[in-house]
CSV table of C-alpha atoms in Angstrom, one decimal:
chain,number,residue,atom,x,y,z
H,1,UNK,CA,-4.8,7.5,-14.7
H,2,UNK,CA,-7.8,6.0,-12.6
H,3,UNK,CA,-8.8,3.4,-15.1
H,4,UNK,CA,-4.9,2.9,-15.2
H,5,UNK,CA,-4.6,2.7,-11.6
H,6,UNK,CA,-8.0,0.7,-11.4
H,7,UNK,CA,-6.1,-1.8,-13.8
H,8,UNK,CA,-2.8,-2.4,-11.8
H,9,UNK,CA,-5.0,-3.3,-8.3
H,10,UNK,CA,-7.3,-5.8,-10.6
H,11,UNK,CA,-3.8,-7.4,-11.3
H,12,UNK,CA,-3.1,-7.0,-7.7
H,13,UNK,CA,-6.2,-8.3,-6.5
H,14,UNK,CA,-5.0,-11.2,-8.9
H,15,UNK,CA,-1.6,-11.6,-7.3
H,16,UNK,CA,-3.7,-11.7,-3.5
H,17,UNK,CA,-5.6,-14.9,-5.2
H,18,UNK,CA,-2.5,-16.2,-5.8
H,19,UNK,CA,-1.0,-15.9,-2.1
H,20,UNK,CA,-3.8,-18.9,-1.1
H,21,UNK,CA,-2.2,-21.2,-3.5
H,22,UNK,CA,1.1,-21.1,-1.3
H,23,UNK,CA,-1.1,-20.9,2.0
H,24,UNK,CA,-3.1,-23.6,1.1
H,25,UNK,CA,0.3,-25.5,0.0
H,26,UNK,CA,2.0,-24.6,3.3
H,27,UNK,CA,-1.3,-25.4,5.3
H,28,UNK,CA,-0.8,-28.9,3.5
H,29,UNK,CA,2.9,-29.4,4.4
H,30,UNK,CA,2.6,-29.0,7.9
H,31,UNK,CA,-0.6,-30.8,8.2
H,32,UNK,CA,-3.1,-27.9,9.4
H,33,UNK,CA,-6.3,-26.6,8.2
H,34,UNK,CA,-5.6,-23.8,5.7
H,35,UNK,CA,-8.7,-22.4,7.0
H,36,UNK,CA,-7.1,-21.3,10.0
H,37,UNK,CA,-5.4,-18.3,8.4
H,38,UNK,CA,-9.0,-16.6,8.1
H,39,UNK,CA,-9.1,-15.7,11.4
H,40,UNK,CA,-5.4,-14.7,11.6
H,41,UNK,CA,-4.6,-11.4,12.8
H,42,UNK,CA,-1.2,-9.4,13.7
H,43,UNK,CA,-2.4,-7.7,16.9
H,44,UNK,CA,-5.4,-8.6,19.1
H,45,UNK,CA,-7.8,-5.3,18.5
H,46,UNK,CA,-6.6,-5.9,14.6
H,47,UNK,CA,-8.8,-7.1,12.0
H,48,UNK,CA,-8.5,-10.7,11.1
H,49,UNK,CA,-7.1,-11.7,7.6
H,50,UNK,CA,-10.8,-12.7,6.5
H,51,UNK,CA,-12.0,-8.7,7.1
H,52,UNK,CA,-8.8,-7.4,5.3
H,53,UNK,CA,-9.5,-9.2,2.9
H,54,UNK,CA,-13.2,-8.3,2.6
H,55,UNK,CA,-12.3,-4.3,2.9
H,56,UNK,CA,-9.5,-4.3,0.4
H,57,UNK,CA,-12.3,-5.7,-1.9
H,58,UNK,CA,-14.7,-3.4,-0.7
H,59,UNK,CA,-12.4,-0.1,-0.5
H,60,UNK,CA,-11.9,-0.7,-4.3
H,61,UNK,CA,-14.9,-2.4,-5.8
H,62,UNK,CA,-16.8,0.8,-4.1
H,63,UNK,CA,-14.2,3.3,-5.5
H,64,UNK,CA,-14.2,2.3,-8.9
H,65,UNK,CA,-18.5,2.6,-9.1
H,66,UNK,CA,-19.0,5.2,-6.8
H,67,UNK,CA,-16.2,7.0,-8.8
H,68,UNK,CA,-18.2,6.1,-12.2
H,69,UNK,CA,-21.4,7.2,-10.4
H,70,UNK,CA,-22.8,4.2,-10.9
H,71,UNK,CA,-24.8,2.1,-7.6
H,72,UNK,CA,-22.1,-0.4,-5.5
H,73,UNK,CA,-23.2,-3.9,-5.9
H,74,UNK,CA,-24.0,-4.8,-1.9
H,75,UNK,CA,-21.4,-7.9,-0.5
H,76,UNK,CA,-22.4,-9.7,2.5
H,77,UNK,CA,-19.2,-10.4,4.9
H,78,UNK,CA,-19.9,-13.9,5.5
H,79,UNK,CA,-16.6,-15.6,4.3
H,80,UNK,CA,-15.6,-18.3,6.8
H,81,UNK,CA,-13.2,-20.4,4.5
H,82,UNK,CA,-10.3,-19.7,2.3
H,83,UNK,CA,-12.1,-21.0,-0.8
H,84,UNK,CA,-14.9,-18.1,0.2
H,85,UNK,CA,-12.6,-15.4,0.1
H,86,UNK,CA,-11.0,-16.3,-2.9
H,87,UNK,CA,-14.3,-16.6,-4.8
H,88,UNK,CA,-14.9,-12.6,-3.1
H,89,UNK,CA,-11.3,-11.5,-4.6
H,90,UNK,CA,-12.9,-12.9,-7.8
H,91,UNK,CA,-16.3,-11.7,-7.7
H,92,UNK,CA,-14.5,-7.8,-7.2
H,93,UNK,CA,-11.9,-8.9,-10.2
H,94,UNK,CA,-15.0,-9.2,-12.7
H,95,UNK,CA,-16.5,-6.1,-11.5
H,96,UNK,CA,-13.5,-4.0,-11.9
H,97,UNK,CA,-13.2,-6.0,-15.4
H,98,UNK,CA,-16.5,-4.2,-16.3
H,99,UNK,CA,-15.0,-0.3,-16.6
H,100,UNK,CA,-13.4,1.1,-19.4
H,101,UNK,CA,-11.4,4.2,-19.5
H,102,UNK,CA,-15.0,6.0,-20.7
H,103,UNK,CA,-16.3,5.3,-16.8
H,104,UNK,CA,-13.8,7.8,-15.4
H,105,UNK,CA,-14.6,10.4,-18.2
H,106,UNK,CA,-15.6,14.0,-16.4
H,107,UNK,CA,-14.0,13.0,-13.3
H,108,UNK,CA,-13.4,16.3,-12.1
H,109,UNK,CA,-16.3,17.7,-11.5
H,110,UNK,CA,-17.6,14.4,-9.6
H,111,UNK,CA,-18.3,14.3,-6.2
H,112,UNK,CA,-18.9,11.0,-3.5
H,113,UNK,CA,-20.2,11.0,-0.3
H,114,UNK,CA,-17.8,10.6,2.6
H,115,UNK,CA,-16.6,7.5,2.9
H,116,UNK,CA,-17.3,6.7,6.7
H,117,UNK,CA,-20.7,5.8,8.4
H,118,UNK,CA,-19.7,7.5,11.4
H,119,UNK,CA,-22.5,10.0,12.3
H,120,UNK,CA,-20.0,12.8,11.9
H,121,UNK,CA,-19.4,12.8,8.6
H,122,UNK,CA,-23.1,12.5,7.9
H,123,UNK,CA,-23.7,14.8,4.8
H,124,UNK,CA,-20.5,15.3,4.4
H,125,UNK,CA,-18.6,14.9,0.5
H,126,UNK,CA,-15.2,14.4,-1.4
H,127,UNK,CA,-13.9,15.2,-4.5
H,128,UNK,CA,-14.2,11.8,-6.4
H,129,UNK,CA,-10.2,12.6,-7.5
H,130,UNK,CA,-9.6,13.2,-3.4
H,131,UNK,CA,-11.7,10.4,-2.6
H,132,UNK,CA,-9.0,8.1,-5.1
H,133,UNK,CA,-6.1,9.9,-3.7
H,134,UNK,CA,-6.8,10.0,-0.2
H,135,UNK,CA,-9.2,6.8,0.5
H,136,UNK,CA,-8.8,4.2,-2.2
H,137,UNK,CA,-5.5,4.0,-3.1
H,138,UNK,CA,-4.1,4.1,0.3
H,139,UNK,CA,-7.2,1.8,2.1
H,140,UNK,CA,-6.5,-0.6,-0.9
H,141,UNK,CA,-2.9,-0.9,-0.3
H,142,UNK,CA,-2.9,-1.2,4.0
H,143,UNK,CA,-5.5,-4.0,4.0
H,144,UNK,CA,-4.0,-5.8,0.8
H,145,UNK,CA,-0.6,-5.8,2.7
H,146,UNK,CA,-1.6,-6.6,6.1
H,147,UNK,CA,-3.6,-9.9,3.8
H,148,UNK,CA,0.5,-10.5,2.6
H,149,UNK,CA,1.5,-9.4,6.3
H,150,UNK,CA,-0.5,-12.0,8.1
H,151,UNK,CA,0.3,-14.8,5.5
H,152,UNK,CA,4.2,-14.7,5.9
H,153,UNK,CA,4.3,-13.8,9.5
H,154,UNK,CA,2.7,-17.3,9.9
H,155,UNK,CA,4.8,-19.0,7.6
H,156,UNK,CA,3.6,-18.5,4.4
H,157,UNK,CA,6.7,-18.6,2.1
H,158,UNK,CA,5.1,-15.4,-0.4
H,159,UNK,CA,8.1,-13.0,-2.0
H,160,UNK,CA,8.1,-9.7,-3.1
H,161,UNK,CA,7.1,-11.4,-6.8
H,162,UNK,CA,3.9,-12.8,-5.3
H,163,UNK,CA,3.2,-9.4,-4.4
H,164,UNK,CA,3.9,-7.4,-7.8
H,165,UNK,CA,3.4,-9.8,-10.4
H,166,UNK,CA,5.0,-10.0,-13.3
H,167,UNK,CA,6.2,-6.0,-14.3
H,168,UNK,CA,6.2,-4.5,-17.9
H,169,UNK,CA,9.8,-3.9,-19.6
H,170,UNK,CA,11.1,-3.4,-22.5
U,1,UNK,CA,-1.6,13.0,-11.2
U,2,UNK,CA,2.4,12.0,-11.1
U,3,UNK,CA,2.3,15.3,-8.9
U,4,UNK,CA,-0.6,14.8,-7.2
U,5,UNK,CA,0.6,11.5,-6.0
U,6,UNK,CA,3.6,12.1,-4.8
U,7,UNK,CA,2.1,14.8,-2.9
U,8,UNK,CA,-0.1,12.3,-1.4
U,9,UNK,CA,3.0,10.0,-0.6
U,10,UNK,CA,4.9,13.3,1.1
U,11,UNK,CA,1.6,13.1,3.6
U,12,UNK,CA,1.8,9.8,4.3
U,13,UNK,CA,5.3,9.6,4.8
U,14,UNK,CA,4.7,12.5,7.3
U,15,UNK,CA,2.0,10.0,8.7
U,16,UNK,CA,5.1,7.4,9.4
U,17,UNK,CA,7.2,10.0,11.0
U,18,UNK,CA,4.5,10.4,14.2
U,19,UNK,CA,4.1,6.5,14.2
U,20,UNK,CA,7.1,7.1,16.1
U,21,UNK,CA,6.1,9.3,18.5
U,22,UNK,CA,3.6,6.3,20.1
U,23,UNK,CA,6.0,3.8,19.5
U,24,UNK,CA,8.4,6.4,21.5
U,25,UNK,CA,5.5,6.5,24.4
U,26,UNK,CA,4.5,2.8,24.0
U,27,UNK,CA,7.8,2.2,24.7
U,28,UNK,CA,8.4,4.6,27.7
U,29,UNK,CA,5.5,3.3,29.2
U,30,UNK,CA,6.4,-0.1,29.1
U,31,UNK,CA,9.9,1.0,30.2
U,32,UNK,CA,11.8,-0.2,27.0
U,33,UNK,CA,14.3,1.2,24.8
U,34,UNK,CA,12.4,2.4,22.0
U,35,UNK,CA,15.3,1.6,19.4
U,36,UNK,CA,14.4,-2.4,19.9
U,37,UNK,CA,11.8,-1.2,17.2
U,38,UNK,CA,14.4,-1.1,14.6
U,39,UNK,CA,15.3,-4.3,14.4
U,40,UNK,CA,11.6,-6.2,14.9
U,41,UNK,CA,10.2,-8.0,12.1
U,42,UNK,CA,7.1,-10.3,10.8
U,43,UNK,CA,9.2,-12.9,9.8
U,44,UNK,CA,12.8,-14.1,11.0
U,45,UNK,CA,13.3,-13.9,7.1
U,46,UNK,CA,12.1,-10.9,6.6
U,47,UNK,CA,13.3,-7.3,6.7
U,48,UNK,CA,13.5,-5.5,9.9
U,49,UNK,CA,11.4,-2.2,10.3
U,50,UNK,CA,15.0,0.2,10.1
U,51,UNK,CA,15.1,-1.8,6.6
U,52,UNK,CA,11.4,-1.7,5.7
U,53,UNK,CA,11.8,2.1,6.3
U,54,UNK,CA,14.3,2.7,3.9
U,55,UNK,CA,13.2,0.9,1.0
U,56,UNK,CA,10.0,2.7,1.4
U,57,UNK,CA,12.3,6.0,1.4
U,58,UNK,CA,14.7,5.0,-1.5
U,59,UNK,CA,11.1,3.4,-3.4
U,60,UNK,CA,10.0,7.1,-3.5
U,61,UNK,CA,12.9,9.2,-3.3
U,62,UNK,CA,13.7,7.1,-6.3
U,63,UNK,CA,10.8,7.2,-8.0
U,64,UNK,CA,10.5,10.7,-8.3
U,65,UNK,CA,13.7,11.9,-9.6
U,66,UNK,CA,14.1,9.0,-11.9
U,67,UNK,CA,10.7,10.2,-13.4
U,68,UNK,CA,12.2,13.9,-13.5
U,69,UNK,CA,14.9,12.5,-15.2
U,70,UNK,CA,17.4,13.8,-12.3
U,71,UNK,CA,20.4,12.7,-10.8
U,72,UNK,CA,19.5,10.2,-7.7
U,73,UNK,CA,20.6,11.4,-4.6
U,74,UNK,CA,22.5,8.7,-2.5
U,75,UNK,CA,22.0,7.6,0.8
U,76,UNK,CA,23.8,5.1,3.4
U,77,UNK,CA,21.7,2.9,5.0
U,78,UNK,CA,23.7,3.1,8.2
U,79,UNK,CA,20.1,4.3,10.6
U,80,UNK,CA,20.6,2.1,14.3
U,81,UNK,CA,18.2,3.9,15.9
U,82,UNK,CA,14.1,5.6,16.1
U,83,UNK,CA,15.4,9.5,15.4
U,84,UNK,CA,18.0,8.3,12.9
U,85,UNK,CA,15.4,6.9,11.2
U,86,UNK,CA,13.0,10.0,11.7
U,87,UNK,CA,15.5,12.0,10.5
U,88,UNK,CA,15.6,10.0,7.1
U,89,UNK,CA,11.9,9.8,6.4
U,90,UNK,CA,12.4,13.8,6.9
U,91,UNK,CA,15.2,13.6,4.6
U,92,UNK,CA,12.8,12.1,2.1
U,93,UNK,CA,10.3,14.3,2.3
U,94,UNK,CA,12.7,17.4,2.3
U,95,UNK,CA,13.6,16.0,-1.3
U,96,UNK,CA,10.0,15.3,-2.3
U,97,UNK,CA,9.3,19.0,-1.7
U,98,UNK,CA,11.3,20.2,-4.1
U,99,UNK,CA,9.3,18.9,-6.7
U,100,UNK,CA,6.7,20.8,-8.8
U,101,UNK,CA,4.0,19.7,-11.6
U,102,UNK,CA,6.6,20.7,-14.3
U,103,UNK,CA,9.1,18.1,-13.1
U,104,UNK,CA,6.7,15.5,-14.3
U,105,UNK,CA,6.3,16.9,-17.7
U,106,UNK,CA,6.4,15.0,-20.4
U,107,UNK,CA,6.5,11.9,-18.6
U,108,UNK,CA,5.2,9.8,-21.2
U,109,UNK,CA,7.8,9.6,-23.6
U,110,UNK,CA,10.6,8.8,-20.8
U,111,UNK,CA,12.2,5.8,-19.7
U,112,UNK,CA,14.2,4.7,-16.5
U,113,UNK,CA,16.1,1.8,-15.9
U,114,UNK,CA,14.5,-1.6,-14.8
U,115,UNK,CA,15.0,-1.0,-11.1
U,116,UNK,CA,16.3,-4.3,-9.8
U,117,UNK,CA,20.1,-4.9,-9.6
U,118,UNK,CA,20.2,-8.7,-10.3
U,119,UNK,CA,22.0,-9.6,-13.6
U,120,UNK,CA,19.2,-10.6,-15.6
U,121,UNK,CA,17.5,-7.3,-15.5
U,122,UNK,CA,20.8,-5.7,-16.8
U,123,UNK,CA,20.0,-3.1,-19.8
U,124,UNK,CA,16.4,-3.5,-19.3
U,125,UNK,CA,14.5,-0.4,-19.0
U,126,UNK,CA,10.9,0.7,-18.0
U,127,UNK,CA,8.7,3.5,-18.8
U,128,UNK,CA,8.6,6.2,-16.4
U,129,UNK,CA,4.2,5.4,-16.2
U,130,UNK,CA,4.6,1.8,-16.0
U,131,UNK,CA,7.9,1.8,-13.5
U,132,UNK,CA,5.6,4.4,-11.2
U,133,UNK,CA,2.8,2.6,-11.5
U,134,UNK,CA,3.7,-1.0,-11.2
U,135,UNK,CA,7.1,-0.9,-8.8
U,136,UNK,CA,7.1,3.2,-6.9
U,137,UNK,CA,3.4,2.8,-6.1
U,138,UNK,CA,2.8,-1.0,-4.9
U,139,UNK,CA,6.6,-0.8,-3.4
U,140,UNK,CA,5.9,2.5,-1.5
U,141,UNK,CA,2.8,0.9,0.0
U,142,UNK,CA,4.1,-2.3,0.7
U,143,UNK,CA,7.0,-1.0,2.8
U,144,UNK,CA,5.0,1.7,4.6
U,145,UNK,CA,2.1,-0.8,5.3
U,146,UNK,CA,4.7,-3.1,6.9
U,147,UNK,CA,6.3,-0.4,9.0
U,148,UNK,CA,3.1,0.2,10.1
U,149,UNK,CA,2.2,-3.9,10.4
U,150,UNK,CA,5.0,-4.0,12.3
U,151,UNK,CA,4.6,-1.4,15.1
U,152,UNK,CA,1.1,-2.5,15.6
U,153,UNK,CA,2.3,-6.3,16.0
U,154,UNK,CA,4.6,-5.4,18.7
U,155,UNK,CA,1.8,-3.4,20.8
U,156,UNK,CA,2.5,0.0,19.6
U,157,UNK,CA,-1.4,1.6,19.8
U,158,UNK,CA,-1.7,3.3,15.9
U,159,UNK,CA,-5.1,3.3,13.6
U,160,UNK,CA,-6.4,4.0,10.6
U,161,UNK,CA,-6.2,8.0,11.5
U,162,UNK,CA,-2.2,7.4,12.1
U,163,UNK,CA,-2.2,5.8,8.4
U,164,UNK,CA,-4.6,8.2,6.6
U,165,UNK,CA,-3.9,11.5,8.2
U,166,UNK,CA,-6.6,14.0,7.9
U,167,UNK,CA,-8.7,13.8,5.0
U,168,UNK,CA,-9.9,16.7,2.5
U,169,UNK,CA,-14.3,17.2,2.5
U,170,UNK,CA,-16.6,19.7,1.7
């Protein structure tokens, strides 16, 4: 289930790179730089859409290799255009494309160090599985819909189909 | 891990339910009528928050007792106001509670119906693993985020700790 999981946000991330298609397009239509939308936010002490973006990348591109136990590639946060941002979604896509269901093998008995750099948690540790269930799944999902959050509330025509992708039936 | 996570989504919704308690107190302060909440949105054509809170409600509520291969429970969507609303997310996680580990037996060989109620998806069915993990997870999430998105747009003081709830270390 974490490679799973690890699998549908990759196709998320996927759908997010797809949101600045229609941003760009609506940018276009009304005659404004798209690169406006970076520094979007929804409330004044929020992040802007550029840092949501950069933690939803971080939030899972650090789960899935501190989760392996292998060392988390380093990202500097210096996107200041739309194209930037997309090529970060990317760069995080073709990590998470690395893993294979073998990564997450003796899960269980892994553990990470806590996930904040505030001095209070210094030394402190998660189960990796707690660390999935309580940080990365739910981190991934608040900044990847506050991305889709700032996007519509200014305008950006996106649908709940933008969001999920295509789904699996029979 | 079915389990587990719906255990992690009984949490969060329990996160929601004191979002209301600062809106409540943002409001009072500001001397409003806190029940202009339920009607706010991103987007003029978007859902309002009473909205946003059901769906995230049925998404789950739904979710699990499809996946248990149960009867669904019904539910008007009649809420006008902040405790009618409270009162559902407690419904919700009243339901949740109910569940154990050996509801979610078996899982993999099960199949629910394609949850959408437009014509073309008529007779098409899901698995329970991919309808949980590609429409009750992302759908949960999205909802809850923009509950969430939308309180904090409209002044009402939450963060990260009023998402996450407390988190389990060593």
């Amino acid at each position: 289930m974490y490679f799973q999981t690890f699998k549908q946000i990759t196709k998320l991330l996927g759908q997010m790179d797809t949101w600045f298609d229609k941003a760009n397009d609506y940018a276009k239509s009304r005659s404004f730089d798209p690169n406006v939308f970076v520094g979007l936010r929804l409330a004044p002490d929020q992040f802007p859409l550029s840092r949501q973006v950069q933690i939803a990348c971080d939030t899972v591109k650090r789960g899935a290799f501190r989760m392996a136990g292998k060392e988390v590639p380093v990202q500097e946060d210096t996107e200041k255009t739309v194209d930037e941002l997309r090529a970060r979604i990317k760069s995080v896509i073709s990590y998470l494309d690395t893993f294979t269901e073998k990564d997450f093998e003796g899960i269980t008995s892994r553990t990470v160090p806590y996930p904040s750099p505030a001095p209070q948690w210094k030394g402190k540790t998660m189960t990796a599985h707690d660390y999935f269930m309580e940080h990365v799944i739910p981190n991934f999902f608040f900044h990847t819909c506050h991305v889709y959050a700032i996007l519509r509330h200014n305008g950006v025509p996106l649908g709940k189909h933008d969001y999920l992708g295509s789904i699996t039936h029979r």
